[in-house]
Tab-separated table of C-alpha atoms and ligand atoms in Angstrom:
chain	number	residue	atom	x	y	z
A	1	MET	CA	-37.671	14.102	-21.924
A	2	SER	CA	-35.417	11.084	-22.236
A	3	GLY	CA	-37.924	8.176	-22.109
A	4	PRO	CA	-41.375	7.255	-21.047
A	5	VAL	CA	-42.806	7.094	-17.612
A	6	LEU	CA	-42.785	3.450	-16.461
A	7	HIS	CA	-45.619	2.401	-14.069
A	8	VAL	CA	-45.047	-0.754	-12.045
A	9	THR	CA	-47.972	-2.750	-10.683
A	10	GLY	CA	-47.843	-6.025	-8.866
A	11	ALA	CA	-50.784	-6.759	-6.582
A	12	ARG	CA	-54.535	-6.258	-6.385
A	13	PRO	CA	-54.510	-2.998	-4.449
A	14	ASN	CA	-52.094	-1.392	-6.984
A	15	PHE	CA	-54.604	-1.462	-9.788
A	16	PRO	CA	-57.191	1.070	-8.614
A	17	LYS	CA	-54.373	3.365	-7.572
A	18	ALA	CA	-52.591	3.220	-10.889
A	19	ALA	CA	-55.648	3.636	-13.212
A	20	PRO	CA	-56.343	7.336	-12.600
A	21	VAL	CA	-52.625	8.237	-12.816
A	22	LEU	CA	-52.184	6.538	-16.179
A	23	ARG	CA	-55.356	8.192	-17.467
A	24	ALA	CA	-54.342	11.672	-16.301
A	25	LEU	CA	-50.849	11.435	-17.720
A	26	ASP	CA	-52.360	10.172	-20.961
A	27	SER	CA	-54.496	13.273	-21.237
A	28	LEU	CA	-51.332	15.443	-20.804
A	29	GLY	CA	-49.704	13.502	-23.664
A	30	VAL	CA	-46.929	12.075	-21.511
A	31	PRO	CA	-45.536	8.852	-23.056
A	32	GLN	CA	-45.877	5.898	-20.725
A	33	ARG	CA	-45.450	2.115	-20.321
A	34	LEU	CA	-47.047	-0.219	-17.873
A	35	LEU	CA	-45.133	-3.168	-16.388
A	36	HIS	CA	-46.942	-5.776	-14.309
A	37	THR	CA	-44.593	-7.929	-12.133
A	38	GLY	CA	-46.908	-10.875	-11.954
A	39	GLN	CA	-47.000	-10.854	-8.088
A	40	HIS	CA	-50.735	-11.305	-8.433
A	41	TYR	CA	-51.957	-13.274	-11.457
A	42	GLY	CA	-54.983	-14.996	-12.987
A	43	GLU	CA	-58.516	-13.970	-13.633
A	44	GLN	CA	-59.571	-13.220	-9.994
A	45	MET	CA	-56.514	-11.404	-8.667
A	46	PHE	CA	-55.329	-9.607	-11.864
A	47	GLU	CA	-57.192	-9.863	-15.167
A	48	VAL	CA	-60.665	-8.819	-13.970
A	49	PHE	CA	-59.219	-5.557	-12.513
A	50	PHE	CA	-57.469	-4.482	-15.770
A	51	ARG	CA	-60.762	-5.110	-17.590
A	52	GLN	CA	-63.024	-3.376	-15.174
A	53	LEU	CA	-60.751	-0.414	-14.492
A	54	GLY	CA	-60.029	0.223	-18.137
A	55	LEU	CA	-56.316	-0.260	-17.628
A	56	PRO	CA	-54.257	-0.941	-20.778
A	57	ALA	CA	-52.812	-4.463	-21.098
A	58	PRO	CA	-49.409	-4.331	-19.553
A	59	ASP	CA	-46.611	-3.649	-22.073
A	60	ILE	CA	-44.486	-6.030	-20.094
A	61	ASN	CA	-45.460	-8.817	-17.689
A	62	LEU	CA	-42.534	-10.276	-15.661
A	63	GLY	CA	-44.792	-13.172	-14.600
A	64	VAL	CA	-42.870	-13.653	-11.379
A	65	GLY	CA	-45.723	-15.383	-9.472
A	66	SER	CA	-45.655	-16.290	-5.815
A	67	GLY	CA	-42.733	-17.062	-3.538
A	68	THR	CA	-41.013	-16.127	-0.320
A	69	HIS	CA	-40.333	-12.451	0.210
A	70	ALA	CA	-36.673	-12.771	-0.826
A	71	ARG	CA	-37.348	-14.970	-3.866
A	72	GLN	CA	-40.273	-12.882	-5.101
A	73	THR	CA	-38.463	-9.542	-4.581
A	74	ALA	CA	-35.300	-10.888	-6.238
A	75	ALA	CA	-37.192	-12.197	-9.265
A	76	ILE	CA	-38.835	-8.781	-9.756
A	77	MET	CA	-35.530	-7.051	-9.351
A	78	THR	CA	-33.637	-9.135	-11.877
A	79	GLY	CA	-36.474	-8.972	-14.363
A	80	LEU	CA	-36.934	-5.232	-13.991
A	81	GLU	CA	-33.179	-4.518	-14.244
A	82	ASP	CA	-33.195	-5.753	-17.813
A	83	VAL	CA	-36.299	-3.847	-18.656
A	84	LEU	CA	-34.945	-0.555	-17.305
A	85	ALA	CA	-31.751	-0.956	-19.343
A	86	GLU	CA	-33.869	-1.339	-22.547
A	87	VAL	CA	-36.742	1.081	-21.935
A	88	ARG	CA	-34.586	3.768	-20.240
A	89	PRO	CA	-37.552	5.463	-18.583
A	90	ALA	CA	-37.515	9.098	-17.397
A	91	LEU	CA	-39.314	8.120	-14.226
A	92	VAL	CA	-40.538	4.887	-12.551
A	93	VAL	CA	-43.870	5.193	-10.718
A	94	VAL	CA	-44.636	2.714	-7.905
A	95	TYR	CA	-47.772	2.236	-5.839
A	96	GLY	CA	-48.623	1.300	-2.282
A	97	ASP	CA	-46.513	-1.039	-0.141
A	98	VAL	CA	-46.280	-4.455	-1.739
A	99	ASN	CA	-43.148	-6.404	-2.616
A	100	SER	CA	-43.380	-5.159	-6.230
A	101	THR	CA	-43.231	-1.639	-4.951
A	102	VAL	CA	-40.023	-1.884	-3.030
A	103	ALA	CA	-38.366	-4.119	-5.590
A	104	ALA	CA	-38.953	-1.585	-8.396
A	105	ALA	CA	-37.812	1.345	-6.237
A	106	LEU	CA	-34.551	-0.473	-5.383
A	107	VAL	CA	-33.692	-1.284	-9.035
A	108	ALA	CA	-34.616	2.155	-10.351
A	109	ALA	CA	-32.727	3.935	-7.668
A	110	LYS	CA	-29.536	1.939	-8.284
A	111	LEU	CA	-29.741	2.616	-11.985
A	112	GLY	CA	-30.151	6.349	-11.297
A	113	VAL	CA	-33.741	6.435	-12.521
A	114	PRO	CA	-35.917	8.752	-10.448
A	115	VAL	CA	-38.807	7.122	-8.536
A	116	ALA	CA	-42.236	8.479	-7.730
A	117	HIS	CA	-44.107	6.754	-4.863
A	118	VAL	CA	-47.930	7.018	-4.928
A	119	GLU	CA	-49.291	6.615	-1.352
A	120	ALA	CA	-46.036	7.663	0.411
A	121	GLY	CA	-45.664	8.306	4.053
A	122	LEU	CA	-48.243	5.902	5.556
A	123	ARG	CA	-46.922	4.324	8.765
A	124	SER	CA	-48.275	1.705	11.071
A	125	PHE	CA	-45.169	1.858	13.237
A	126	ASP	CA	-45.390	-1.905	13.328
A	127	PRO	CA	-42.112	-3.371	11.901
A	128	SER	CA	-43.538	-6.854	11.993
A	129	MET	CA	-45.632	-5.989	8.912
A	130	PRO	CA	-43.874	-6.611	5.607
A	131	GLU	CA	-45.712	-3.600	4.217
A	132	GLU	CA	-44.117	-1.276	6.764
A	133	VAL	CA	-40.630	-2.322	5.669
A	134	ASN	CA	-41.666	-1.876	2.040
A	135	ARG	CA	-43.044	1.595	2.693
A	136	MET	CA	-40.122	2.899	4.610
A	137	VAL	CA	-37.548	1.672	2.024
A	138	THR	CA	-39.553	2.924	-0.876
A	139	ASP	CA	-40.004	6.390	0.620
A	140	ARG	CA	-36.326	6.637	1.351
A	141	LEU	CA	-35.468	6.005	-2.297
A	142	SER	CA	-38.128	8.191	-3.897
A	143	ASP	CA	-37.681	11.544	-5.540
A	144	LEU	CA	-41.425	12.387	-5.689
A	145	LEU	CA	-43.575	11.347	-2.709
A	146	PHE	CA	-47.343	11.516	-3.220
A	147	ALA	CA	-49.223	11.619	0.038
A	148	THR	CA	-52.921	10.743	0.581
A	149	SER	CA	-53.367	12.444	3.923
A	150	PRO	CA	-51.744	15.123	6.117
A	151	ASP	CA	-50.417	12.504	8.673
A	152	ALA	CA	-48.371	10.893	5.944
A	153	VAL	CA	-46.862	14.317	5.099
A	154	ALA	CA	-45.950	14.731	8.789
A	155	HIS	CA	-44.311	11.349	8.960
A	156	LEU	CA	-42.193	11.989	5.919
A	157	GLY	CA	-41.121	15.401	7.330
A	158	ASN	CA	-40.217	13.700	10.659
A	159	GLU	CA	-38.007	11.239	8.724
A	160	GLY	CA	-36.130	14.063	7.155
A	161	VAL	CA	-37.550	13.945	3.581
A	162	PRO	CA	-37.121	17.455	2.101
A	163	ALA	CA	-40.455	19.223	1.852
A	164	GLY	CA	-40.021	19.958	-1.804
A	165	ARG	CA	-40.279	16.275	-2.605
A	166	ILE	CA	-43.598	15.681	-0.728
A	167	HIS	CA	-46.912	16.421	-2.431
A	168	LEU	CA	-50.285	16.112	-0.656
A	169	VAL	CA	-52.440	15.121	-3.662
A	170	GLY	CA	-55.377	13.108	-2.094
A	171	ASN	CA	-56.147	9.544	-2.823
A	172	PRO	CA	-56.073	8.023	-6.406
A	173	MET	CA	-57.867	4.890	-5.117
A	174	ILE	CA	-60.791	7.157	-4.204
A	175	ASP	CA	-60.640	8.706	-7.704
A	176	THR	CA	-61.361	5.164	-8.985
A	177	LEU	CA	-64.060	4.608	-6.473
A	178	LEU	CA	-65.852	7.831	-7.312
A	179	ALA	CA	-65.539	7.347	-11.031
A	180	ASN	CA	-67.129	3.861	-10.724
A	181	LEU	CA	-69.879	4.687	-8.111
A	182	ASP	CA	-72.773	4.122	-10.566
A	183	ARG	CA	-71.472	0.600	-11.243
A	184	PHE	CA	-71.651	-0.527	-7.579
A	185	ASP	CA	-75.057	-2.125	-7.597
A	186	GLU	CA	-76.119	-3.404	-4.192
A	187	THR	CA	-79.432	-4.778	-5.605
A	188	ALA	CA	-77.514	-6.840	-8.202
A	189	ALA	CA	-75.134	-8.022	-5.437
A	190	ARG	CA	-78.085	-9.065	-3.193
A	191	ALA	CA	-79.628	-10.934	-6.096
A	192	ALA	CA	-76.384	-12.634	-7.089
A	193	HIS	CA	-75.840	-13.933	-3.596
A	194	HIS	CA	-79.450	-14.506	-2.530
A	195	LEU	CA	-79.281	-12.033	0.271
A	196	GLY	CA	-82.594	-10.824	1.703
A	197	GLY	CA	-81.965	-8.910	4.903
A	198	ARG	CA	-78.830	-7.397	6.513
A	199	TYR	CA	-75.459	-8.881	5.927
A	200	VAL	CA	-71.876	-8.269	6.713
A	201	VAL	CA	-68.932	-8.489	4.251
A	202	ALA	CA	-65.568	-9.765	5.450
A	203	THR	CA	-62.199	-9.689	3.629
A	204	LEU	CA	-59.052	-10.961	5.500
A	205	HIS	CA	-55.534	-11.716	4.331
A	206	ARG	CA	-52.977	-10.246	6.715
A	207	PRO	CA	-50.346	-12.731	7.785
A	208	ALA	CA	-50.967	-11.850	11.441
A	209	ASN	CA	-54.577	-12.984	11.121
A	210	VAL	CA	-54.455	-15.949	8.737
A	211	ASP	CA	-51.007	-17.519	8.569
A	212	GLY	CA	-50.536	-19.135	12.021
A	213	ALA	CA	-52.828	-21.922	13.237
A	214	GLY	CA	-53.590	-20.155	16.455
A	215	ASP	CA	-54.364	-16.863	14.826
A	216	ALA	CA	-56.527	-18.510	12.135
A	217	SER	CA	-58.436	-20.440	14.784
A	218	ALA	CA	-59.162	-17.187	16.811
A	219	LEU	CA	-60.273	-15.403	13.614
A	220	VAL	CA	-62.655	-18.235	12.658
A	221	LYS	CA	-64.098	-18.222	16.154
A	222	ALA	CA	-64.669	-14.490	15.880
A	223	LEU	CA	-66.320	-14.864	12.406
A	224	HIS	CA	-68.608	-17.653	13.705
A	225	GLY	CA	-69.675	-15.278	16.492
A	226	VAL	CA	-70.689	-12.709	13.828
A	227	ALA	CA	-72.416	-15.339	11.651
A	228	ALA	CA	-74.632	-16.291	14.682
A	229	GLN	CA	-76.136	-12.815	14.342
A	230	VAL	CA	-76.091	-12.034	10.538
A	231	PRO	CA	-74.869	-13.720	7.368
A	232	VAL	CA	-71.236	-13.135	6.548
A	233	MET	CA	-70.184	-12.886	2.946
A	234	LEU	CA	-66.487	-13.743	2.754
A	235	PRO	CA	-64.758	-13.373	-0.680
A	236	LEU	CA	-61.604	-15.153	0.426
A	237	HIS	CA	-58.138	-14.005	-0.586
A	238	PRO	CA	-56.067	-17.043	-1.678
A	239	ARG	CA	-53.558	-16.515	1.091
A	240	GLY	CA	-55.768	-17.669	3.917
A	241	ARG	CA	-57.797	-20.412	2.163
A	242	ASP	CA	-55.934	-23.428	3.540
A	243	SER	CA	-55.255	-22.162	7.041
A	244	LEU	CA	-58.776	-20.913	7.593
A	245	GLN	CA	-60.275	-24.030	6.202
A	246	ARG	CA	-58.168	-26.141	8.550
A	247	ALA	CA	-59.336	-23.848	11.384
A	248	GLY	CA	-62.971	-24.730	10.691
A	249	LEU	CA	-64.090	-21.675	8.682
A	250	PHE	CA	-66.532	-23.667	6.602
A	251	ASP	CA	-68.212	-25.266	9.589
A	252	HIS	CA	-70.729	-22.487	10.147
A	253	PRO	CA	-73.414	-22.131	7.498
A	254	GLY	CA	-73.732	-18.427	8.208
A	255	VAL	CA	-70.211	-17.842	6.852
A	256	ARG	CA	-70.589	-17.780	3.056
A	257	VAL	CA	-67.106	-18.323	1.690
A	258	ILE	CA	-66.781	-17.254	-2.009
A	259	ASP	CA	-63.919	-16.684	-4.412
A	260	PRO	CA	-62.360	-13.197	-4.552
A	261	LEU	CA	-64.640	-10.861	-6.344
A	262	GLY	CA	-63.997	-8.422	-9.232
A	263	TYR	CA	-63.723	-4.780	-8.193
A	264	VAL	CA	-67.217	-3.759	-9.314
A	265	GLU	CA	-68.925	-6.793	-7.777
A	266	PHE	CA	-67.023	-6.470	-4.525
A	267	LEU	CA	-67.886	-2.838	-3.982
A	268	GLY	CA	-71.518	-3.476	-4.947
A	269	LEU	CA	-71.621	-6.018	-2.172
A	270	VAL	CA	-69.836	-3.623	0.284
A	271	ARG	CA	-72.172	-0.828	-0.579
A	272	GLY	CA	-75.208	-2.708	0.660
A	273	ALA	CA	-73.524	-4.156	3.764
A	274	ALA	CA	-74.589	-3.372	7.390
A	275	ALA	CA	-70.863	-3.475	8.264
A	276	VAL	CA	-67.503	-4.616	6.823
A	277	VAL	CA	-64.985	-6.747	8.742
A	278	THR	CA	-61.469	-6.429	7.298
A	279	ASP	CA	-57.668	-6.175	7.650
A	280	SER	CA	-57.330	-4.781	4.188
A	281	GLY	CA	-55.726	-1.330	3.744
A	282	GLY	CA	-57.703	-0.210	0.751
A	283	VAL	CA	-61.091	-1.427	2.113
A	284	GLN	CA	-60.654	0.827	5.131
A	285	GLU	CA	-60.528	3.725	2.747
A	286	GLU	CA	-63.388	2.618	0.407
A	287	THR	CA	-65.785	2.024	3.345
A	288	THR	CA	-64.985	5.449	4.672
A	289	MET	CA	-66.166	7.018	1.375
A	290	LEU	CA	-69.223	4.791	1.140
A	291	GLY	CA	-70.285	5.412	4.707
A	292	VAL	CA	-70.239	1.741	5.607
A	293	PRO	CA	-69.149	1.010	9.117
A	294	CYS	CA	-65.744	-0.733	8.993
A	295	LEU	CA	-64.337	-2.945	11.749
A	296	THR	CA	-60.645	-3.456	11.159
A	297	ILE	CA	-59.133	-6.519	12.980
A	298	ARG	CA	-55.771	-5.112	13.605
A	299	PRO	CA	-53.939	-3.531	16.571
A	300	ASN	CA	-52.960	-0.530	14.373
A	301	THR	CA	-53.588	1.178	11.095
A	302	GLU	CA	-51.385	3.151	8.745
A	303	ARG	CA	-54.584	4.901	7.696
A	304	PRO	CA	-55.675	6.727	10.865
A	305	VAL	CA	-57.513	9.309	8.724
A	306	THR	CA	-60.204	6.679	8.154
A	307	ILE	CA	-60.861	6.695	11.900
A	308	THR	CA	-60.712	10.483	12.444
A	309	HIS	CA	-62.517	11.279	9.130
A	310	GLY	CA	-64.335	8.131	8.322
A	311	THR	CA	-66.241	5.004	9.465
A	312	ASN	CA	-63.328	2.835	10.566
A	313	ARG	CA	-62.683	1.388	14.035
A	314	LEU	CA	-59.922	-0.942	15.235
A	315	VAL	CA	-61.209	-4.046	16.964
A	316	THR	CA	-59.774	-7.232	18.474
A	317	ARG	CA	-60.939	-10.650	17.403
A	318	GLU	CA	-62.302	-11.174	20.854
A	319	ARG	CA	-64.534	-8.084	20.656
A	320	LEU	CA	-65.636	-8.535	17.100
A	321	ALA	CA	-69.049	-10.099	17.614
A	322	ASP	CA	-70.044	-7.423	20.211
A	323	GLU	CA	-68.891	-4.616	17.868
A	324	VAL	CA	-70.913	-6.020	15.001
A	325	GLU	CA	-73.871	-6.217	17.251
A	326	ARG	CA	-73.411	-2.456	18.051
A	327	CYS	CA	-73.175	-1.641	14.337
A	328	LEU	CA	-76.382	-3.549	13.667
A	329	ALA	CA	-78.177	-1.698	16.479
A	330	ALA	CA	-76.852	1.722	15.512
A	331	GLY	CA	-77.538	1.255	11.726
A	332	ARG	CA	-75.615	3.005	8.967
A	333	PRO	CA	-74.500	6.631	9.572
A	334	GLN	CA	-76.587	9.362	7.821
A	335	THR	CA	-73.668	11.740	7.679
A	336	TRP	CA	-69.985	11.235	8.260
A	337	PRO	CA	-66.779	13.194	7.623
A	338	THR	CA	-64.463	12.296	4.751
A	339	PRO	CA	-60.732	13.061	4.426
A	340	PRO	CA	-59.501	16.290	2.768
A	341	LEU	CA	-58.780	15.992	-0.960
A	342	TRP	CA	-60.418	12.634	-1.378
A	343	ASP	CA	-62.415	14.245	-4.173
A	344	GLY	CA	-61.616	12.428	-7.368
A	345	GLY	CA	-58.802	14.783	-8.382
A	346	ALA	CA	-55.699	12.984	-7.129
A	347	GLY	CA	-54.747	11.399	-10.440
A	348	ALA	CA	-54.775	14.832	-12.159
A	349	ARG	CA	-52.742	16.393	-9.314
A	350	ILE	CA	-50.156	13.548	-9.458
A	351	ALA	CA	-49.928	13.909	-13.292
A	352	GLY	CA	-49.454	17.631	-13.039
A	353	VAL	CA	-46.561	17.260	-10.557
A	354	ILE	CA	-44.956	14.508	-12.677
A	355	ARG	CA	-45.235	16.687	-15.860
A	356	GLN	CA	-43.546	19.603	-14.090
A	357	PHE	CA	-40.763	17.241	-12.753
A	358	LEU	CA	-40.147	15.865	-16.261
A	359	ASP	CA	-40.141	19.329	-17.871
A	360	GLY	CA	-37.654	20.485	-15.277
A	361	ARG	CA	-35.217	17.658	-16.270
A	362	SER	CA	-35.431	18.000	-20.014
B	1	UD1	C1	-49.840	-9.040	-0.968
B	1	UD1	C2	-49.091	-7.838	-0.192
B	1	UD1	C3	-49.945	-7.219	0.777
B	1	UD1	C4	-51.309	-6.871	0.145
B	1	UD1	C5	-51.938	-7.985	-0.584
B	1	UD1	C6	-53.151	-7.532	-1.389
B	1	UD1	C7	-46.702	-8.165	-0.024
B	1	UD1	C8	-45.545	-8.460	0.949
B	1	UD1	N1	-47.916	-8.327	0.441
B	1	UD1	O1	-50.103	-10.005	0.027
B	1	UD1	O2	-49.378	-6.092	1.299
B	1	UD1	O3	-52.198	-6.440	1.211
B	1	UD1	O4	-50.979	-8.525	-1.531
B	1	UD1	O5	-53.967	-8.563	-1.712
B	1	UD1	O6	-46.409	-7.667	-1.047
B	1	UD1	N2	-51.735	-16.320	-4.367
B	1	UD1	C9	-52.600	-16.838	-5.365
B	1	UD1	N3	-52.861	-16.060	-6.422
B	1	UD1	C10	-52.368	-14.804	-6.660
B	1	UD1	C11	-51.496	-14.268	-5.657
B	1	UD1	C12	-51.211	-14.969	-4.519
B	1	UD1	O7	-52.993	-17.912	-5.085
B	1	UD1	O8	-52.720	-14.204	-7.623
B	1	UD1	C13	-51.472	-16.999	-3.094
B	1	UD1	C14	-50.128	-17.767	-3.171
B	1	UD1	O9	-50.289	-18.927	-2.470
B	1	UD1	C15	-49.192	-16.871	-2.459
B	1	UD1	C16	-50.050	-16.167	-1.386
B	1	UD1	O10	-51.334	-16.052	-1.965
B	1	UD1	O11	-48.097	-17.496	-1.929
B	1	UD1	C17	-49.558	-14.844	-0.937
B	1	UD1	O12	-49.383	-13.933	-2.049
B	1	UD1	P1	-48.341	-12.746	-2.024
B	1	UD1	O13	-48.464	-11.938	-3.215
B	1	UD1	O14	-47.013	-13.203	-1.584
B	1	UD1	O15	-48.880	-11.907	-0.720
B	1	UD1	P2	-50.381	-11.460	-0.372
B	1	UD1	O16	-50.760	-12.169	0.858
B	1	UD1	O17	-51.171	-11.606	-1.538
B	2	UDP	N1	-61.149	-6.089	-3.601
B	2	UDP	C1	-61.784	-6.732	-4.719
B	2	UDP	N2	-62.308	-7.966	-4.493
B	2	UDP	C2	-62.247	-8.623	-3.314
B	2	UDP	C3	-61.553	-7.985	-2.235
B	2	UDP	C4	-61.024	-6.716	-2.450
B	2	UDP	O1	-61.937	-6.128	-5.720
B	2	UDP	O2	-62.803	-9.724	-3.256
B	2	UDP	C5	-60.557	-4.799	-3.831
B	2	UDP	C6	-60.877	-3.689	-2.825
B	2	UDP	O3	-62.123	-3.048	-3.164
B	2	UDP	C7	-59.739	-2.703	-2.961
B	2	UDP	C8	-58.587	-3.667	-3.242
B	2	UDP	O4	-59.090	-4.890	-3.658
B	2	UDP	O5	-59.909	-1.893	-4.135
B	2	UDP	C9	-57.797	-3.886	-1.915
B	2	UDP	O6	-56.932	-4.912	-2.062
B	2	UDP	P1	-56.507	-5.852	-0.855
B	2	UDP	O7	-57.428	-5.789	0.267
B	2	UDP	O8	-56.135	-7.188	-1.471
B	2	UDP	O9	-55.131	-5.194	-0.432
B	2	UDP	P2	-54.623	-4.097	0.645
B	2	UDP	O10	-55.401	-2.862	0.353
B	2	UDP	O11	-54.909	-4.669	1.964
B	2	UDP	O12	-53.223	-3.956	0.422
């Protein structure tokens, strides 16, 4: 083997996906390094996750911070190019669909370093989402494509990716969820937030929901409609803070806006919720495993398996209050299906394929 495996993380959803892969490769004795781009930073969006998930401190932090798409992607690319020249990794592993993912795949591919994409093949077929562009480009450049669900495998096949590169391995984010289940304490969450009866958790950060004044205003109206029925706990992603505040989010006492939570505290709160309102990708998956009804405020999802094999439903802002009312009337499901291979073994499967790939090149 010529060099270590280099993992690249950038944003909050990358961390629970990377943790089980690093752990499984470690147990196989594969040398590895971790680079954080700095796309997300600070205690709430970065440090708390590394601590709680037992991730090693990054060997390298590019510290790129926030910026426009082009500026952020370019900063990651120029920083990473120097690192790759020095580290000379045998493989670069990228996660999910954020700007850090595509930036790293581009740099590695141009330097002839093979790329592995964890969570390959998801498609919303909505080109207005920056994540859809990031996913398509990353998959095109990847040598190893790790899929979380059969629909993702089918999309990659339809796009002409050779079958030998595609590996259906399950979902490493769910490995992390299952490994930490005992830490998700709904009683502690209720006590911390003084919650007596039923409540809803909301998390919202998609540009289509929070960036424009009209969209933010429609979202706030919908959340106020929910808050008229049941308290809404809203750990607010920094992206929407200003626009949602301007749109009057804080005007209803039933909407309890708090800072983003750590992974353990967030999922403790979610575990006890009557329903979750979200536009997050990962939260659609986590609620599916926890059996918490999930109302996704989006016209589409790249994770349809959470609808066919989970608790997720797509809703409009206009219908949200009625859908929450239905959830409250129906109660939490007693049984529900979960997607195939979401069993806690994805990290080990990914590590096994990577090990074989590296052995084949040495
Ligand atoms: C990014 C991802 C999105 C993912 C989300 C997860 C892209 C294009 N988008 O969106 O796919 O769902 O992360 O959370 O990669 N900010 C802070 N502190 C931080 C990070 C961001 O205050 O630690 C603020 C800044 O004002 C920044 C804004 O949030 O401009 C947006 O951050 P950015 O990383 O560009 O995109 P996200 O909306 O976080
Ligand atoms: N999450 C968290 N605290 C919060 C909100 C979310 O720990 O206040 C976790 C969530 O459980 C999941 C991940 O962040 O593991 C999802 O990240 P996010 O919603 O930011 O990104 P997406 O999945 O939409 O790309």
